[in-house]
Amino acid sequence: MKNIYFIGECMVELRAMSAATLHQSFAGDVYNSAVYLKRCFPQVTTSVVTALGQDNLSKKMLERFESEQINTQLVFAHDTKVPGMYYIETDEHGERSFIYWRNDSAAKKVVDFLDADALEQLSQGDMFFFSGISLAIIEESAREHFWKVVKQLKDAGVKIVFDPNYRARLWNSVEETKEQYHLAFTLADITLPGVEDLTTLYDVHSVEAVVEYLKPYQIEEIVVKNGPESVVTKEGDTLQSHTIIPVTNVVDTTSAGDAFNGVYLGARLSDKPISSAVQLAAKAAGAVIQQPGAIAPKDIFQLAMAE
Ligand code: ADP
């Protein structure tokens, strides 16, 4: 059985439904990817590595992970911290706005829980995934330990997977982000950048420019996403362009990239070639953006995937 670990943060989501009603759910990039991977590839053991609190919402979040068949062995409970939260509102023009309370979340402490036992377990994995958001939320004082863990996993033969998923507001400066991303690209075996994410950081404006930028790094597999435009992949020296069927009825693009990542990696762990993995991933992302919120209802999602 193949085995993948997603490290990062899942938050409490509060969505304004009307002036007096909030809908509460759970979301966060790595969690979203884990959910869609598991829904499409139930045979792949899919784990989220994070820290929650001891509170009732943390317990409900853990139950939600379990109801999505996600392995929670490395979901830790911090003594005093609680999960991060965000509020999302859509105005009459369809524009979304967010407010976040995540600066003091339990997930920021996740690296503190990565002891020898956790490392032993992570070393058994086939893939270890982190995103630019995972990197941004990890406390500065924990970074050294985090990179040591990533190096040890790579040495143990675990494939390191990185999605830059750049969120400017989570970083102190562009220089800090670039320094951390350089370490990530240096260790990554697979990377799944979106063009938009890298434009601000490296002044690259096309899939080709992204591939060119990543050339000096020894990354086995590069998958460049570009909204409804073709996905470009590079495996060794082989470049391939994969056409995406654009979705006309786009409701909410939240987690398009996350769904893509999860399903792509699930397909690769199930020995599918890159071209089929991209097609499945794009189909999943296309289904997700036709539903509001990060996590599409399971039945609707499964139906769309079966079409
Ligand atoms: P992110 O969510 O990380 O910004 P993108 O916007 O690049 O990522 O989208 C990720 C993937 O979602 C794309 O590679 C594509 O497969 C799919 N996707 C995004 N927008 C559309 C669209 N309008 N129509 C069809 N597929 C889309």
mmCIF file of C-alpha atoms and ligand atoms in Angstrom:
data_model
loop_
_atom_site.group_PDB
_atom_site.id
_atom_site.type_symbol
_atom_site.label_atom_id
_atom_site.label_comp_id
_atom_site.label_asym_id
_atom_site.label_seq_id
_atom_site.Cartn_x
_atom_site.Cartn_y
_atom_site.Cartn_z
ATOM 1 C CA MET A 1 0.000 0.000 0.000
ATOM 2 C CA LYS A 2 1.360 3.410 -0.984
ATOM 3 C CA ASN A 3 1.650 6.078 1.649
ATOM 4 C CA ILE A 4 1.701 9.910 1.515
ATOM 5 C CA TYR A 5 2.041 12.531 4.278
ATOM 6 C CA PHE A 6 0.755 16.112 3.952
ATOM 7 C CA ILE A 7 2.201 18.527 6.520
ATOM 8 C CA GLY A 8 0.567 21.904 7.201
ATOM 9 C CA GLU A 9 -2.503 23.608 8.561
ATOM 10 C CA CYS A 10 -6.238 22.953 8.442
ATOM 11 C CA MET A 11 -8.444 25.814 9.642
ATOM 12 C CA VAL A 12 -11.975 26.337 10.823
ATOM 13 C CA GLU A 13 -13.875 27.953 7.945
ATOM 14 C CA LEU A 14 -16.781 30.337 8.621
ATOM 15 C CA ARG A 15 -18.727 31.180 5.482
ATOM 16 C CA ALA A 16 -21.294 33.989 5.511
ATOM 17 C CA MET A 17 -24.538 32.599 4.069
ATOM 18 C CA SER A 18 -26.753 35.584 4.930
ATOM 19 C CA ALA A 19 -26.630 38.514 7.361
ATOM 20 C CA ALA A 20 -27.369 36.216 10.299
ATOM 21 C CA THR A 21 -26.035 32.811 9.223
ATOM 22 C CA LEU A 22 -22.523 31.393 9.116
ATOM 23 C CA HIS A 23 -21.768 27.958 7.734
ATOM 24 C CA GLN A 24 -18.897 26.262 9.546
ATOM 25 C CA SER A 25 -16.561 23.767 7.922
ATOM 26 C CA PHE A 26 -12.854 22.923 7.770
ATOM 27 C CA ALA A 27 -10.280 23.727 5.071
ATOM 28 C CA GLY A 28 -6.603 24.337 4.403
ATOM 29 C CA ASP A 29 -4.486 23.628 1.343
ATOM 30 C CA VAL A 30 -2.787 20.393 2.430
ATOM 31 C CA TYR A 31 -5.975 19.032 4.004
ATOM 32 C CA ASN A 32 -7.937 19.793 0.827
ATOM 33 C CA SER A 33 -5.359 17.899 -1.247
ATOM 34 C CA ALA A 34 -5.474 14.932 1.146
ATOM 35 C CA VAL A 35 -9.283 14.772 0.931
ATOM 36 C CA TYR A 36 -9.402 14.747 -2.875
ATOM 37 C CA LEU A 37 -6.539 12.274 -3.139
ATOM 38 C CA LYS A 38 -8.260 9.827 -0.784
ATOM 39 C CA ARG A 39 -11.653 10.227 -2.478
ATOM 40 C CA CYS A 40 -10.125 9.270 -5.829
ATOM 41 C CA PHE A 41 -7.532 6.738 -4.640
ATOM 42 C CA PRO A 42 -8.878 5.001 -1.505
ATOM 43 C CA GLN A 43 -6.082 2.428 -1.687
ATOM 44 C CA VAL A 44 -3.420 5.094 -0.955
ATOM 45 C CA THR A 45 -2.821 5.652 2.770
ATOM 46 C CA THR A 46 -3.170 9.421 3.125
ATOM 47 C CA SER A 47 -2.048 11.185 6.300
ATOM 48 C CA VAL A 48 -2.275 14.768 7.468
ATOM 49 C CA VAL A 49 0.541 15.924 9.754
ATOM 50 C CA THR A 50 -0.579 18.904 11.820
ATOM 51 C CA ALA A 51 -1.245 20.183 15.326
ATOM 52 C CA LEU A 52 -4.694 20.976 16.701
ATOM 53 C CA GLY A 53 -5.759 21.861 20.249
ATOM 54 C CA GLN A 54 -7.679 20.119 23.044
ATOM 55 C CA ASP A 55 -10.887 22.081 22.365
ATOM 56 C CA ASN A 56 -14.194 20.889 20.922
ATOM 57 C CA LEU A 57 -13.603 22.342 17.473
ATOM 58 C CA SER A 58 -10.281 20.497 17.304
ATOM 59 C CA LYS A 59 -12.112 17.286 18.185
ATOM 60 C CA LYS A 60 -14.655 17.940 15.441
ATOM 61 C CA MET A 61 -11.874 18.646 12.968
ATOM 62 C CA LEU A 62 -10.202 15.371 13.869
ATOM 63 C CA GLU A 63 -13.532 13.574 13.377
ATOM 64 C CA ARG A 64 -13.872 15.233 9.984
ATOM 65 C CA PHE A 65 -10.399 13.991 8.978
ATOM 66 C CA GLU A 66 -11.442 10.497 10.022
ATOM 67 C CA SER A 67 -14.750 10.700 8.166
ATOM 68 C CA GLU A 68 -12.693 11.457 5.018
ATOM 69 C CA GLN A 69 -10.620 8.297 5.726
ATOM 70 C CA ILE A 70 -7.526 10.384 6.421
ATOM 71 C CA ASN A 71 -4.929 8.813 8.687
ATOM 72 C CA THR A 72 -4.589 10.930 11.866
ATOM 73 C CA GLN A 73 -1.705 9.174 13.620
ATOM 74 C CA LEU A 74 0.432 12.284 13.187
ATOM 75 C CA VAL A 75 -2.270 14.810 14.096
ATOM 76 C CA PHE A 76 -1.006 16.184 17.412
ATOM 77 C CA ALA A 77 -2.950 17.939 20.185
ATOM 78 C CA HIS A 78 -1.252 21.039 21.594
ATOM 79 C CA ASP A 79 -1.830 21.748 25.315
ATOM 80 C CA THR A 80 -2.860 25.387 25.033
ATOM 81 C CA LYS A 81 -3.234 26.444 21.387
ATOM 82 C CA VAL A 82 -6.378 26.193 19.248
ATOM 83 C CA PRO A 83 -6.870 25.883 15.459
ATOM 84 C CA GLY A 84 -6.633 28.849 13.112
ATOM 85 C CA MET A 85 -9.856 30.229 11.641
ATOM 86 C CA TYR A 86 -10.991 32.272 8.653
ATOM 87 C CA TYR A 87 -14.126 34.062 7.619
ATOM 88 C CA ILE A 88 -15.162 34.216 3.975
ATOM 89 C CA GLU A 89 -17.766 36.481 2.454
ATOM 90 C CA THR A 90 -18.859 36.864 -1.180
ATOM 91 C CA ASP A 91 -20.261 40.247 -2.213
ATOM 92 C CA GLU A 92 -23.031 40.933 -4.757
ATOM 93 C CA HIS A 93 -20.426 40.963 -7.593
ATOM 94 C CA GLY A 94 -19.103 37.519 -6.672
ATOM 95 C CA GLU A 95 -15.872 38.974 -5.185
ATOM 96 C CA ARG A 96 -14.625 37.004 -2.199
ATOM 97 C CA SER A 97 -12.984 38.544 0.854
ATOM 98 C CA PHE A 98 -11.275 36.762 3.708
ATOM 99 C CA ILE A 99 -10.385 37.543 7.327
ATOM 100 C CA TYR A 100 -7.871 35.220 9.035
ATOM 101 C CA TRP A 101 -7.117 34.434 12.680
ATOM 102 C CA ARG A 102 -4.142 32.102 12.327
ATOM 103 C CA ASN A 103 -1.120 33.941 13.757
ATOM 104 C CA ASP A 104 -1.202 31.950 16.982
ATOM 105 C CA SER A 105 -2.641 28.660 15.739
ATOM 106 C CA ALA A 106 -1.702 25.221 17.028
ATOM 107 C CA ALA A 107 -0.533 24.225 13.536
ATOM 108 C CA LYS A 108 2.372 26.701 13.770
ATOM 109 C CA LYS A 109 3.814 24.324 16.387
ATOM 110 C CA VAL A 110 3.595 21.137 14.320
ATOM 111 C CA VAL A 111 7.362 20.812 13.846
ATOM 112 C CA ASP A 112 7.843 20.671 17.648
ATOM 113 C CA PHE A 113 6.009 17.336 17.586
ATOM 114 C CA LEU A 114 8.298 15.746 14.994
ATOM 115 C CA ASP A 115 10.346 13.561 17.341
ATOM 116 C CA ALA A 116 12.272 10.359 16.552
ATOM 117 C CA ASP A 117 9.073 8.250 16.551
ATOM 118 C CA ALA A 118 7.312 10.593 14.132
ATOM 119 C CA LEU A 119 10.386 10.661 11.928
ATOM 120 C CA GLU A 120 10.531 6.875 11.926
ATOM 121 C CA GLN A 121 6.940 6.767 10.726
ATOM 122 C CA LEU A 122 7.406 9.490 8.100
ATOM 123 C CA SER A 123 10.447 7.612 6.760
ATOM 124 C CA GLN A 124 8.144 4.716 5.824
ATOM 125 C CA GLY A 125 6.198 7.004 3.471
ATOM 126 C CA ASP A 126 6.451 7.107 -0.304
ATOM 127 C CA MET A 127 5.888 10.877 -0.456
ATOM 128 C CA PHE A 128 6.139 13.848 1.922
ATOM 129 C CA PHE A 129 4.245 16.935 0.789
ATOM 130 C CA PHE A 130 4.544 20.528 1.993
ATOM 131 C CA SER A 131 3.440 23.801 0.447
ATOM 132 C CA GLY A 132 4.528 27.416 0.572
ATOM 133 C CA ILE A 133 1.752 27.892 3.106
ATOM 134 C CA SER A 134 3.159 25.067 5.268
ATOM 135 C CA LEU A 135 6.557 26.789 5.128
ATOM 136 C CA ALA A 136 5.081 30.195 5.960
ATOM 137 C CA ILE A 137 3.152 29.063 9.023
ATOM 138 C CA ILE A 138 6.006 27.054 10.587
ATOM 139 C CA GLU A 139 7.644 29.226 13.226
ATOM 140 C CA GLU A 140 10.998 30.708 12.255
ATOM 141 C CA SER A 141 12.659 29.020 15.247
ATOM 142 C CA ALA A 142 11.467 25.608 14.002
ATOM 143 C CA ARG A 143 12.729 25.948 10.427
ATOM 144 C CA GLU A 144 16.131 24.431 11.077
ATOM 145 C CA HIS A 145 14.541 21.291 12.531
ATOM 146 C CA PHE A 146 12.013 21.184 9.682
ATOM 147 C CA TRP A 147 14.719 21.189 6.987
ATOM 148 C CA LYS A 148 16.672 18.546 8.906
ATOM 149 C CA VAL A 149 13.556 16.361 8.872
ATOM 150 C CA VAL A 150 13.037 16.916 5.122
ATOM 151 C CA LYS A 151 16.688 16.025 4.398
ATOM 152 C CA GLN A 152 16.448 12.876 6.515
ATOM 153 C CA LEU A 153 13.290 11.796 4.724
ATOM 154 C CA LYS A 154 14.872 12.405 1.344
ATOM 155 C CA ASP A 155 17.907 10.352 2.400
ATOM 156 C CA ALA A 156 15.522 7.586 3.493
ATOM 157 C CA GLY A 157 14.107 7.482 -0.055
ATOM 158 C CA VAL A 158 10.860 9.381 0.552
ATOM 159 C CA LYS A 159 9.915 11.557 -2.452
ATOM 160 C CA ILE A 160 9.760 15.216 -1.431
ATOM 161 C CA VAL A 161 6.884 17.149 -2.988
ATOM 162 C CA PHE A 162 6.552 20.951 -2.915
ATOM 163 C CA ASP A 163 3.835 23.319 -4.144
ATOM 164 C CA PRO A 164 5.033 26.936 -3.767
ATOM 165 C CA ASN A 165 1.426 28.163 -3.149
ATOM 166 C CA TYR A 166 2.620 31.718 -2.406
ATOM 167 C CA ARG A 167 0.621 33.871 0.041
ATOM 168 C CA ALA A 168 2.433 37.203 0.427
ATOM 169 C CA ARG A 169 0.634 38.163 3.632
ATOM 170 C CA LEU A 170 2.026 35.127 5.485
ATOM 171 C CA TRP A 171 5.653 36.202 4.938
ATOM 172 C CA ASN A 172 7.778 39.000 6.422
ATOM 173 C CA SER A 173 9.488 39.733 3.098
ATOM 174 C CA VAL A 174 9.983 38.444 -0.435
ATOM 175 C CA GLU A 175 13.653 37.748 0.419
ATOM 176 C CA GLU A 176 12.605 35.465 3.267
ATOM 177 C CA THR A 177 10.220 33.568 0.988
ATOM 178 C CA LYS A 178 12.856 33.182 -1.716
ATOM 179 C CA GLU A 179 15.393 31.858 0.769
ATOM 180 C CA GLN A 180 12.933 29.218 2.016
ATOM 181 C CA TYR A 181 11.733 28.322 -1.497
ATOM 182 C CA HIS A 182 15.335 27.880 -2.613
ATOM 183 C CA LEU A 183 15.766 25.224 0.093
ATOM 184 C CA ALA A 184 12.476 23.634 -0.954
ATOM 185 C CA PHE A 185 13.368 23.491 -4.659
ATOM 186 C CA THR A 186 16.814 22.132 -3.751
ATOM 187 C CA LEU A 187 15.275 19.169 -1.920
ATOM 188 C CA ALA A 188 12.132 18.619 -4.030
ATOM 189 C CA ASP A 189 11.749 15.530 -6.219
ATOM 190 C CA ILE A 190 8.390 16.766 -7.494
ATOM 191 C CA THR A 191 7.114 20.336 -7.645
ATOM 192 C CA LEU A 192 3.681 21.619 -8.693
ATOM 193 C CA PRO A 193 3.896 25.409 -9.088
ATOM 194 C CA GLY A 194 1.189 27.691 -10.454
ATOM 195 C CA VAL A 195 2.493 30.381 -12.827
ATOM 196 C CA GLU A 196 0.745 33.146 -10.877
ATOM 197 C CA ASP A 197 2.460 32.096 -7.631
ATOM 198 C CA LEU A 198 5.920 32.527 -9.093
ATOM 199 C CA THR A 199 5.282 35.718 -11.080
ATOM 200 C CA THR A 200 5.561 38.011 -8.061
ATOM 201 C CA LEU A 201 8.579 36.218 -6.677
ATOM 202 C CA TYR A 202 10.739 35.608 -9.741
ATOM 203 C CA ASP A 203 9.223 37.774 -12.468
ATOM 204 C CA VAL A 204 8.320 34.703 -14.551
ATOM 205 C CA HIS A 205 5.173 35.128 -16.625
ATOM 206 C CA SER A 206 4.637 31.872 -18.517
ATOM 207 C CA VAL A 207 4.808 28.121 -18.003
ATOM 208 C CA GLU A 208 7.954 28.070 -20.135
ATOM 209 C CA ALA A 209 9.584 30.716 -17.943
ATOM 210 C CA VAL A 210 8.716 28.719 -14.814
ATOM 211 C CA VAL A 211 10.308 25.580 -16.275
ATOM 212 C CA GLU A 212 13.370 27.622 -17.257
ATOM 213 C CA TYR A 213 13.627 29.148 -13.780
ATOM 214 C CA LEU A 214 13.596 25.677 -12.185
ATOM 215 C CA LYS A 215 16.246 24.231 -14.540
ATOM 216 C CA PRO A 216 19.230 24.635 -12.189
ATOM 217 C CA TYR A 217 17.502 22.504 -9.547
ATOM 218 C CA GLN A 218 17.598 18.695 -9.687
ATOM 219 C CA ILE A 219 13.798 18.245 -9.703
ATOM 220 C CA GLU A 220 12.691 14.957 -11.292
ATOM 221 C CA GLU A 221 9.114 15.962 -12.030
ATOM 222 C CA ILE A 222 7.784 19.485 -12.609
ATOM 223 C CA VAL A 223 4.068 20.143 -13.102
ATOM 224 C CA VAL A 224 3.179 23.748 -13.961
ATOM 225 C CA LYS A 225 -0.452 24.817 -13.479
ATOM 226 C CA ASN A 226 -1.884 27.876 -15.189
ATOM 227 C CA GLY A 227 -5.626 28.159 -14.458
ATOM 228 C CA PRO A 228 -7.648 26.979 -17.482
ATOM 229 C CA GLU A 229 -4.537 27.077 -19.728
ATOM 230 C CA SER A 230 -2.541 23.954 -20.604
ATOM 231 C CA VAL A 231 -0.592 22.221 -17.861
ATOM 232 C CA VAL A 232 3.066 21.743 -18.760
ATOM 233 C CA THR A 233 5.068 18.877 -17.292
ATOM 234 C CA LYS A 234 8.757 18.113 -17.348
ATOM 235 C CA GLU A 235 9.968 14.646 -16.414
ATOM 236 C CA GLY A 236 13.722 14.423 -16.769
ATOM 237 C CA ASP A 237 14.259 16.153 -20.116
ATOM 238 C CA THR A 238 10.789 15.383 -21.483
ATOM 239 C CA LEU A 239 8.519 18.400 -21.784
ATOM 240 C CA GLN A 240 4.807 17.802 -22.391
ATOM 241 C CA SER A 241 1.876 20.167 -22.774
ATOM 242 C CA HIS A 242 -1.544 18.896 -21.631
ATOM 243 C CA THR A 243 -4.700 20.651 -22.809
ATOM 244 C CA ILE A 244 -7.307 21.434 -20.146
ATOM 245 C CA ILE A 245 -11.007 21.647 -21.011
ATOM 246 C CA PRO A 246 -12.002 25.070 -19.610
ATOM 247 C CA VAL A 247 -14.960 25.128 -17.229
ATOM 248 C CA THR A 248 -17.503 27.790 -18.185
ATOM 249 C CA ASN A 249 -19.624 27.574 -15.031
ATOM 250 C CA VAL A 250 -16.930 28.619 -12.523
ATOM 251 C CA VAL A 251 -18.542 29.134 -9.095
ATOM 252 C CA ASP A 252 -15.534 29.330 -6.748
ATOM 253 C CA THR A 253 -11.901 28.602 -7.658
ATOM 254 C CA THR A 254 -10.877 27.974 -4.022
ATOM 255 C CA SER A 255 -8.786 24.805 -3.808
ATOM 256 C CA ALA A 256 -8.587 24.143 -7.575
ATOM 257 C CA GLY A 257 -4.820 23.787 -7.217
ATOM 258 C CA ASP A 258 -5.165 21.728 -4.038
ATOM 259 C CA ALA A 259 -7.565 19.250 -5.663
ATOM 260 C CA PHE A 260 -5.250 19.078 -8.681
ATOM 261 C CA ASN A 261 -2.235 18.308 -6.459
ATOM 262 C CA GLY A 262 -3.979 15.616 -4.414
ATOM 263 C CA VAL A 263 -5.398 13.750 -7.383
ATOM 264 C CA TYR A 264 -2.195 14.103 -9.421
ATOM 265 C CA LEU A 265 -0.089 12.615 -6.617
ATOM 266 C CA GLY A 266 -2.649 9.863 -5.940
ATOM 267 C CA ALA A 267 -2.505 8.917 -9.608
ATOM 268 C CA ARG A 268 1.302 8.909 -9.627
ATOM 269 C CA LEU A 269 1.345 6.770 -6.456
ATOM 270 C CA SER A 270 -1.012 4.410 -8.300
ATOM 271 C CA ASP A 271 1.547 4.091 -11.107
ATOM 272 C CA LYS A 272 -0.399 6.120 -13.666
ATOM 273 C CA PRO A 273 1.689 7.905 -16.316
ATOM 274 C CA ILE A 274 2.029 11.682 -16.086
ATOM 275 C CA SER A 275 -0.458 12.365 -18.905
ATOM 276 C CA SER A 276 -3.294 10.385 -17.259
ATOM 277 C CA ALA A 277 -2.415 11.839 -13.862
ATOM 278 C CA VAL A 278 -2.772 15.387 -15.290
ATOM 279 C CA GLN A 279 -6.093 14.569 -16.968
ATOM 280 C CA LEU A 280 -7.547 13.098 -13.775
ATOM 281 C CA ALA A 281 -6.220 15.985 -11.685
ATOM 282 C CA ALA A 282 -7.648 18.556 -14.099
ATOM 283 C CA LYS A 283 -11.002 16.763 -14.083
ATOM 284 C CA ALA A 284 -11.071 16.874 -10.279
ATOM 285 C CA ALA A 285 -10.082 20.565 -10.184
ATOM 286 C CA GLY A 286 -12.706 21.325 -12.844
ATOM 287 C CA ALA A 287 -15.374 19.627 -10.698
ATOM 288 C CA VAL A 288 -14.303 21.439 -7.525
ATOM 289 C CA ILE A 289 -14.516 24.930 -9.053
ATOM 290 C CA GLN A 290 -18.162 24.338 -9.958
ATOM 291 C CA GLN A 291 -19.027 24.083 -6.238
ATOM 292 C CA PRO A 292 -18.750 26.721 -3.511
ATOM 293 C CA GLY A 293 -16.054 26.252 -0.841
ATOM 294 C CA ALA A 294 -12.835 24.277 -0.693
ATOM 295 C CA ILE A 295 -14.374 20.838 -0.200
ATOM 296 C CA ALA A 296 -17.082 19.821 -2.665
ATOM 297 C CA PRO A 297 -19.832 17.523 -1.354
ATOM 298 C CA LYS A 298 -18.598 13.950 -1.688
ATOM 299 C CA ASP A 299 -21.527 12.624 -3.746
ATOM 300 C CA ILE A 300 -21.402 15.507 -6.261
ATOM 301 C CA PHE A 301 -17.628 15.164 -6.581
ATOM 302 C CA GLN A 302 -17.753 11.373 -7.073
ATOM 303 C CA LEU A 303 -20.463 11.771 -9.706
ATOM 304 C CA ALA A 304 -18.400 14.331 -11.630
ATOM 305 C CA MET A 305 -15.343 12.041 -11.514
ATOM 306 C CA ALA A 306 -17.376 9.063 -12.758
ATOM 307 C CA GLU A 307 -18.592 10.950 -15.875
HETATM 308 P P1 ADP B 1 -4.402 27.592 -7.969
HETATM 309 O O1 ADP B 1 -5.725 27.175 -7.397
HETATM 310 O O2 ADP B 1 -3.242 26.998 -7.237
HETATM 311 O O3 ADP B 1 -4.281 29.059 -8.242
HETATM 312 P P2 ADP B 1 -4.771 27.248 -10.825
HETATM 313 O O4 ADP B 1 -5.713 28.411 -10.881
HETATM 314 O O5 ADP B 1 -3.598 27.302 -11.721
HETATM 315 O O6 ADP B 1 -4.273 26.883 -9.368
HETATM 316 O O7 ADP B 1 -5.627 25.976 -11.163
HETATM 317 C C1 ADP B 1 -5.217 24.668 -10.864
HETATM 318 C C2 ADP B 1 -5.836 23.705 -11.837
HETATM 319 O O8 ADP B 1 -7.258 23.815 -11.765
HETATM 320 C C3 ADP B 1 -5.493 24.010 -13.285
HETATM 321 O O9 ADP B 1 -4.278 23.415 -13.658
HETATM 322 C C4 ADP B 1 -6.674 23.389 -14.010
HETATM 323 O O10 ADP B 1 -6.491 21.995 -14.116
HETATM 324 C C5 ADP B 1 -7.823 23.645 -13.050
HETATM 325 N N1 ADP B 1 -8.530 24.881 -13.416
HETATM 326 C C6 ADP B 1 -8.407 26.111 -12.881
HETATM 327 N N2 ADP B 1 -9.239 27.001 -13.470
HETATM 328 C C7 ADP B 1 -9.914 26.300 -14.417
HETATM 329 C C8 ADP B 1 -10.949 26.629 -15.386
HETATM 330 N N3 ADP B 1 -11.462 27.853 -15.500
HETATM 331 N N4 ADP B 1 -11.403 25.632 -16.164
HETATM 332 C C9 ADP B 1 -10.931 24.366 -16.067
HETATM 333 N N5 ADP B 1 -9.971 24.010 -15.187
HETATM 334 C C10 ADP B 1 -9.474 24.942 -14.389
#
